[in-house]
CSV table of C-alpha atoms in Angstrom, one decimal:
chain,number,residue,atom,x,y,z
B,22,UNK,CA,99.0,112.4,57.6
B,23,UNK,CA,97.2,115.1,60.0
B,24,UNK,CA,100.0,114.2,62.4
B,25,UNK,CA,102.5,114.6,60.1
B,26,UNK,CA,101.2,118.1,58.5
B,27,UNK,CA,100.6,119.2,62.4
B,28,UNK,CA,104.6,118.7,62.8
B,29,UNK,CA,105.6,120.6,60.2
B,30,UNK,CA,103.6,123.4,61.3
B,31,UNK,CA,105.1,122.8,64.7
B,32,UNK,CA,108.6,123.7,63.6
B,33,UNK,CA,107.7,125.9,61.7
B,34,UNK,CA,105.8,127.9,64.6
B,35,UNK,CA,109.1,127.0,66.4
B,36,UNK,CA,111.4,129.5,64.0
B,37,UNK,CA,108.9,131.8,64.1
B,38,UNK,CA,109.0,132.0,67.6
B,39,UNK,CA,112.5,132.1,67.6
B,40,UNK,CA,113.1,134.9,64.0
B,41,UNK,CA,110.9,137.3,66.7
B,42,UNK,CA,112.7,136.8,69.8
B,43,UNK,CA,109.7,135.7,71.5
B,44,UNK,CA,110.1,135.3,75.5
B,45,UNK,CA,108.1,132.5,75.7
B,46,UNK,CA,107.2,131.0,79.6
B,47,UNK,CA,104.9,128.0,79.8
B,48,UNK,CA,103.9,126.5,83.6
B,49,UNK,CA,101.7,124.2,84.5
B,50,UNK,CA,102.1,121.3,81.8
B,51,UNK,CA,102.2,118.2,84.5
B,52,UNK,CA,98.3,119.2,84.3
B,53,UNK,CA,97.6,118.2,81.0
B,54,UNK,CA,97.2,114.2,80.8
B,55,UNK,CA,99.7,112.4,78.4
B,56,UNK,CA,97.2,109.9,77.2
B,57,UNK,CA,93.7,109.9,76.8
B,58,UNK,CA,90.7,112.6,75.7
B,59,UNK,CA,91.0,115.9,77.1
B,60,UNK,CA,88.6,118.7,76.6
B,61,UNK,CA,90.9,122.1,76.9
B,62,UNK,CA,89.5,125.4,77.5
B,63,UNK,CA,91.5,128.2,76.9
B,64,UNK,CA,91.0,132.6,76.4
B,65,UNK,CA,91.0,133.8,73.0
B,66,UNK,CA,92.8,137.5,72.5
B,67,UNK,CA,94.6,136.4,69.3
B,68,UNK,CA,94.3,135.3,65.9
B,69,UNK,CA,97.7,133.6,66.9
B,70,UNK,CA,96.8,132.1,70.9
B,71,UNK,CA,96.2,128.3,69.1
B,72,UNK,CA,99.6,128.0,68.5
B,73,UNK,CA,100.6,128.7,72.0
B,74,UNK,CA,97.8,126.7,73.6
B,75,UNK,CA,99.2,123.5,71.0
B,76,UNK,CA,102.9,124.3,72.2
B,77,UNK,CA,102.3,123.8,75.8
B,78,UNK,CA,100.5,120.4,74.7
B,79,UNK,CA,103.1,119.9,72.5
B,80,UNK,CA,105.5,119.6,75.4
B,81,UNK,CA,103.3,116.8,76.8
B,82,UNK,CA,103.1,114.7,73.8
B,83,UNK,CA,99.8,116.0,72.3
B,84,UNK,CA,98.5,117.0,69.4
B,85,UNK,CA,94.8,119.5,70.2
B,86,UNK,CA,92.2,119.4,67.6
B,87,UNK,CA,91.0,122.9,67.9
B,88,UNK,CA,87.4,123.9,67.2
B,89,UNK,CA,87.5,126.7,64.8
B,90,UNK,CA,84.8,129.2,62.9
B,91,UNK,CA,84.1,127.7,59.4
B,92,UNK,CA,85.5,131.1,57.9
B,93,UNK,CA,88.8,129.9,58.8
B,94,UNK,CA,88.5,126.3,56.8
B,95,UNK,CA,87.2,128.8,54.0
B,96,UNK,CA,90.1,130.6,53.7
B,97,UNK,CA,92.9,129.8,50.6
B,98,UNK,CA,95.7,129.9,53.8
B,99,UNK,CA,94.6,128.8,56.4
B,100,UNK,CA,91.9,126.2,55.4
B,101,UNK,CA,94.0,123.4,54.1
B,102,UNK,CA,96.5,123.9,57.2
B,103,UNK,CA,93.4,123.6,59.6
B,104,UNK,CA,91.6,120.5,57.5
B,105,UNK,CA,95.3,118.6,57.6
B,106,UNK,CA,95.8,119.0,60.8
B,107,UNK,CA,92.2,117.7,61.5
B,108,UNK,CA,90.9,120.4,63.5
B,109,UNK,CA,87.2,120.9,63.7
B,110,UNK,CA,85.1,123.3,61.8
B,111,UNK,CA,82.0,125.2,63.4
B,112,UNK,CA,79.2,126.1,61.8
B,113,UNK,CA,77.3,128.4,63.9
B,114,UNK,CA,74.1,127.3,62.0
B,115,UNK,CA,75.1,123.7,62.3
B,116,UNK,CA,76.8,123.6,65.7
B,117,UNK,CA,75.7,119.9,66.4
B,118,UNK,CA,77.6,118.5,63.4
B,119,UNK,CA,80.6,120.3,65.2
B,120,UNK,CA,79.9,119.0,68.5
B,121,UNK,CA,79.4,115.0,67.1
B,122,UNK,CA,83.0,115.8,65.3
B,123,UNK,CA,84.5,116.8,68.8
B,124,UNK,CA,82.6,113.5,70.8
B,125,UNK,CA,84.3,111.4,68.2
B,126,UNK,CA,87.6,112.8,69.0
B,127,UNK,CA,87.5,112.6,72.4
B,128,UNK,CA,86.3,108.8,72.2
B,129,UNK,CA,88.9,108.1,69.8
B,130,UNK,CA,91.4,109.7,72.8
B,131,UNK,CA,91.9,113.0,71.2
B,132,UNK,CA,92.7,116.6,72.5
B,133,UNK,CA,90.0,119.0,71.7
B,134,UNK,CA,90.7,122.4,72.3
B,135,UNK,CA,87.3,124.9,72.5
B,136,UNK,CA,87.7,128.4,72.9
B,137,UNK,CA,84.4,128.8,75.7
B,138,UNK,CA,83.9,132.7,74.8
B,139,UNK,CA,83.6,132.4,70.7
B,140,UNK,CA,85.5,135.1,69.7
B,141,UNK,CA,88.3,137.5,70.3
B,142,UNK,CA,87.8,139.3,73.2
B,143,UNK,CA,88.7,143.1,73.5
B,144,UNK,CA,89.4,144.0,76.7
B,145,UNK,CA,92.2,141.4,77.2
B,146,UNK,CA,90.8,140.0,80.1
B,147,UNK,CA,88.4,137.0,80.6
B,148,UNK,CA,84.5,137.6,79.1
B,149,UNK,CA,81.8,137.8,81.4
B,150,UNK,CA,80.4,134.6,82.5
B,151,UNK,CA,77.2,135.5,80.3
B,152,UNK,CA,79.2,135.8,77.0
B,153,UNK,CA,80.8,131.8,78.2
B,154,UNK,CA,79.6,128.9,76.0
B,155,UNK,CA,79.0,126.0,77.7
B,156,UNK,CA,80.3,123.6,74.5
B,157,UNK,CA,83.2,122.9,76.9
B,158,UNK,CA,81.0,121.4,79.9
B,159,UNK,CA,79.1,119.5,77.5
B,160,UNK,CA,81.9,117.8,75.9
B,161,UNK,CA,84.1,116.5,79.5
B,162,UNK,CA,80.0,115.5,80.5
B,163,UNK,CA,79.3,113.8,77.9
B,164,UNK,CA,82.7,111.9,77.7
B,165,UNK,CA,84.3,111.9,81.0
B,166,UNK,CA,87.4,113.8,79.7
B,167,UNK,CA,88.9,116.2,81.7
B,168,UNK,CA,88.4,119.3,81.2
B,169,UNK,CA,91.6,121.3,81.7
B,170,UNK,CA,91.4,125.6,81.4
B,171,UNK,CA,94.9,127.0,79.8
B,172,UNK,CA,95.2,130.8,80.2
B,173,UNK,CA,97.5,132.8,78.3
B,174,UNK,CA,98.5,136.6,78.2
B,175,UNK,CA,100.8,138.8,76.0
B,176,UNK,CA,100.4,137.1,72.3
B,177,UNK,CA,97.8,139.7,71.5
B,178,UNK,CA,100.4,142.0,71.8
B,179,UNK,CA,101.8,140.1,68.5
B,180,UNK,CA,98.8,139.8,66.1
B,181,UNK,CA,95.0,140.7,67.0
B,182,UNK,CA,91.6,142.2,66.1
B,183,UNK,CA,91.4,145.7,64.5
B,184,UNK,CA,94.4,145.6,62.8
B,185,UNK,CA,96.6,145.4,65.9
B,186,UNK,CA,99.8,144.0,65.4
B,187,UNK,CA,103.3,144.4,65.6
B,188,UNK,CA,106.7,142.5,64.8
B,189,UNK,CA,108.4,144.2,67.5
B,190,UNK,CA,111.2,141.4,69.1
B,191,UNK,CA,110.9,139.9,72.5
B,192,UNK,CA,107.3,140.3,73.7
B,193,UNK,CA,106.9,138.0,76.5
B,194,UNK,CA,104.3,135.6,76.2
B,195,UNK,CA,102.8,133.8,79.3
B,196,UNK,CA,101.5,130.8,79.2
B,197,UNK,CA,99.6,128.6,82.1
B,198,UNK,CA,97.7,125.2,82.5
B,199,UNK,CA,95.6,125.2,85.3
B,200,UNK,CA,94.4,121.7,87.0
B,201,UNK,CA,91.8,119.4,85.6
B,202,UNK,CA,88.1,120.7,86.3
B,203,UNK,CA,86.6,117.4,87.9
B,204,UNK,CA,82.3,117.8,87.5
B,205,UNK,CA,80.4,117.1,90.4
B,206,UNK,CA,78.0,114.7,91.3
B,207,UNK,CA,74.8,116.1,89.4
B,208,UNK,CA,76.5,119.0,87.8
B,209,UNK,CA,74.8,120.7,84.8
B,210,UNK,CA,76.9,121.7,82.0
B,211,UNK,CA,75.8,125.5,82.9
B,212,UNK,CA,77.0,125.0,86.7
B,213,UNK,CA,80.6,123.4,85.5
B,214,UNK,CA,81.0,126.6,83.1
B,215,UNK,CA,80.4,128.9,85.7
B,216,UNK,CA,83.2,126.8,87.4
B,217,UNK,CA,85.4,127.4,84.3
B,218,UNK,CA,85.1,130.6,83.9
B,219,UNK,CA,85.8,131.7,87.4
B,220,UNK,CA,88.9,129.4,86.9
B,221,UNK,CA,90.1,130.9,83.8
B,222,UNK,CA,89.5,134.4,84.8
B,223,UNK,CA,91.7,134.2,87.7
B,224,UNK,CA,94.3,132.3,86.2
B,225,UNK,CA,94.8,135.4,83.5
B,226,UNK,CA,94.7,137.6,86.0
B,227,UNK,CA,97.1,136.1,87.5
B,228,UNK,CA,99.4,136.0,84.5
B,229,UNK,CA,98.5,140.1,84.0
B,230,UNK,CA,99.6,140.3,87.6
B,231,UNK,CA,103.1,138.7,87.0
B,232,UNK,CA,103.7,140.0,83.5
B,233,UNK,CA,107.1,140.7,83.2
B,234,UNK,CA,107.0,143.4,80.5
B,235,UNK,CA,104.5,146.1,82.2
B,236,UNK,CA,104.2,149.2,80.3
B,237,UNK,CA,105.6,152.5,81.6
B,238,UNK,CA,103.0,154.3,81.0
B,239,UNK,CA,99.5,152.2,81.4
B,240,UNK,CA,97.4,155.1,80.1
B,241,UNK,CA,98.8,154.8,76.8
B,242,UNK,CA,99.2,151.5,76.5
B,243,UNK,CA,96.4,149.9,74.3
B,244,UNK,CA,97.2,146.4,75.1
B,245,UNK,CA,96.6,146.9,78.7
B,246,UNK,CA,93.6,146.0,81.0
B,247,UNK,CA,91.3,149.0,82.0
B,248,UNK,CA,91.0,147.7,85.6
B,249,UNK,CA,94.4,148.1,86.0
B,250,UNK,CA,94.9,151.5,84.2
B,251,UNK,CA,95.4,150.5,80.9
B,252,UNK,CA,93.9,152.0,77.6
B,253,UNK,CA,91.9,148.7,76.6
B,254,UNK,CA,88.2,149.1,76.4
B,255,UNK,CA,86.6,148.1,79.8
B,256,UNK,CA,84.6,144.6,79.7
B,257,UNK,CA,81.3,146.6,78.7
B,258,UNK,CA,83.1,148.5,76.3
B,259,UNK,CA,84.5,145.5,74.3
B,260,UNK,CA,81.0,143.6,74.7
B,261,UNK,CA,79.5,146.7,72.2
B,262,UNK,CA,82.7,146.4,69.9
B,263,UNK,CA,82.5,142.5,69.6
B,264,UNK,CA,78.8,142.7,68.8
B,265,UNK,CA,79.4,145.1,66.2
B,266,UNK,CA,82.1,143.0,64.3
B,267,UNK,CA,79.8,140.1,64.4
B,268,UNK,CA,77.1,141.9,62.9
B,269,UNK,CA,79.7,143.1,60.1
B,270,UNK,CA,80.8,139.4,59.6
B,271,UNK,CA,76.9,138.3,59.4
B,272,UNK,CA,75.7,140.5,57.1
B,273,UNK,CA,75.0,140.0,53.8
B,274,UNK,CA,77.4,140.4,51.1
């Protein structure tokens, strides 16, 4: 049944895709195993990058149960969706029943996909490696999965935090799954995320770098990276904005 639902939703994405115009480019796929658990780390600028991180697994036979905040399993939209399609739910108060759910998928020869820096990031670039959880490392240690980083770039332009969105046709949306991240003899969880993370910052970088819808005029483009010109907040910048919108989510009601 959660494979079933999780196809729907597939085709589904698919006409979405398609009813926007969506110039979709995903490289890199021969990296992601066909068979067998896989831990997959990707960045997280979107309420909407899941579904592009799933399509390029898609296109290699694989279904990724995503870990996901709890609020998300709460809501009347999304929560039967994401409890059909048997993704995971995080507690942030519970995190260990979270990370027994993920073990058991990966030894059952699942696809977990774990988002390493929590929330959506501002600055639409990689976090600093200080902001990085290490769930990821934990998870291909613990099981032996690889653990595979997928960078993507240009879906925040679609739908993202502080009411950013637009249903403009054919943004281009790049897509790219880097090689397997193989630990090394000895390696602690917080050495192998320090691997990551230098892995998945160049990889967006180099997707920013090859974008092939630059805007004319950087200043005024909100959706562009401050180190090269643009008007998103700088790294530090977004660090103060994302603390302040998890303190608004947090507080009492």
């Amino acid at each position: 049944m959660p494979d079933l639902t999780y196809r729907v939703v597939i085709r589904l994405c698919r006409v979405l895709f398609r009813a926007l115009g969506l110039r979709i480019r995903v490289t890199g796929v021969e990296h992601l195993p066909a068979a067998g658990p896989v831990v997959v780390a990707a960045n997280h600028s979107s309420f909407l990058d899941f579904m592009f991180v799933g399509l390029a697994a898609v296109r290699r036979g694989r279904l990724v149960r995503f870990m996901a905040k709890q609020s998300v399993f709460r809501s009347r939209v999304s929560g039967p969706l994401m409890r059909a399609m048997a993704h995971l739910p995080v507690d942030r108060a519970h995190g260990e029943l979270a990370a027994r759910q993920a073990l058991w998928a990966l030894r059952s020869g699942e696809v977990v996909g774990v988002y390493p820096e929590a929330t959506i990031g501002r600055a639409f670039v990689v976090k600093d490696v200080e902001d990085f959880r290490r769930g990821a490392a934990h998870l291909a240690l613990a099981t032996g999965a690889p653990l595979v980083p997928v960078a993507h770039w240009g879906i925040h332009r679609i739908f993202t935090v502080d009411g950013r969105w637009s249903l403009r046709r054919g943004r281009a949306v790049e897509v790219l799954v880097g090689a397997p991240l193989v630990p090394l003899p000895g390696e602690s969880p917080e050495a192998l995320t320090v691997r990551l993370h230098e892995r998945l910052a160049a990889m967006v970088d180099d997707l920013v770098g090859r974008y092939p819808q630059p805007p004319a005029d950087p200043a005024r483009a909100w959706w562009w990276p401050a180190d090269r010109g643009g008007a998103a907040p700088t790294r530090a910048e977004a660090g103060v904005l994302d603390e302040a919108a998890v303190r608004r989510v947090d507080a009492p009601r």
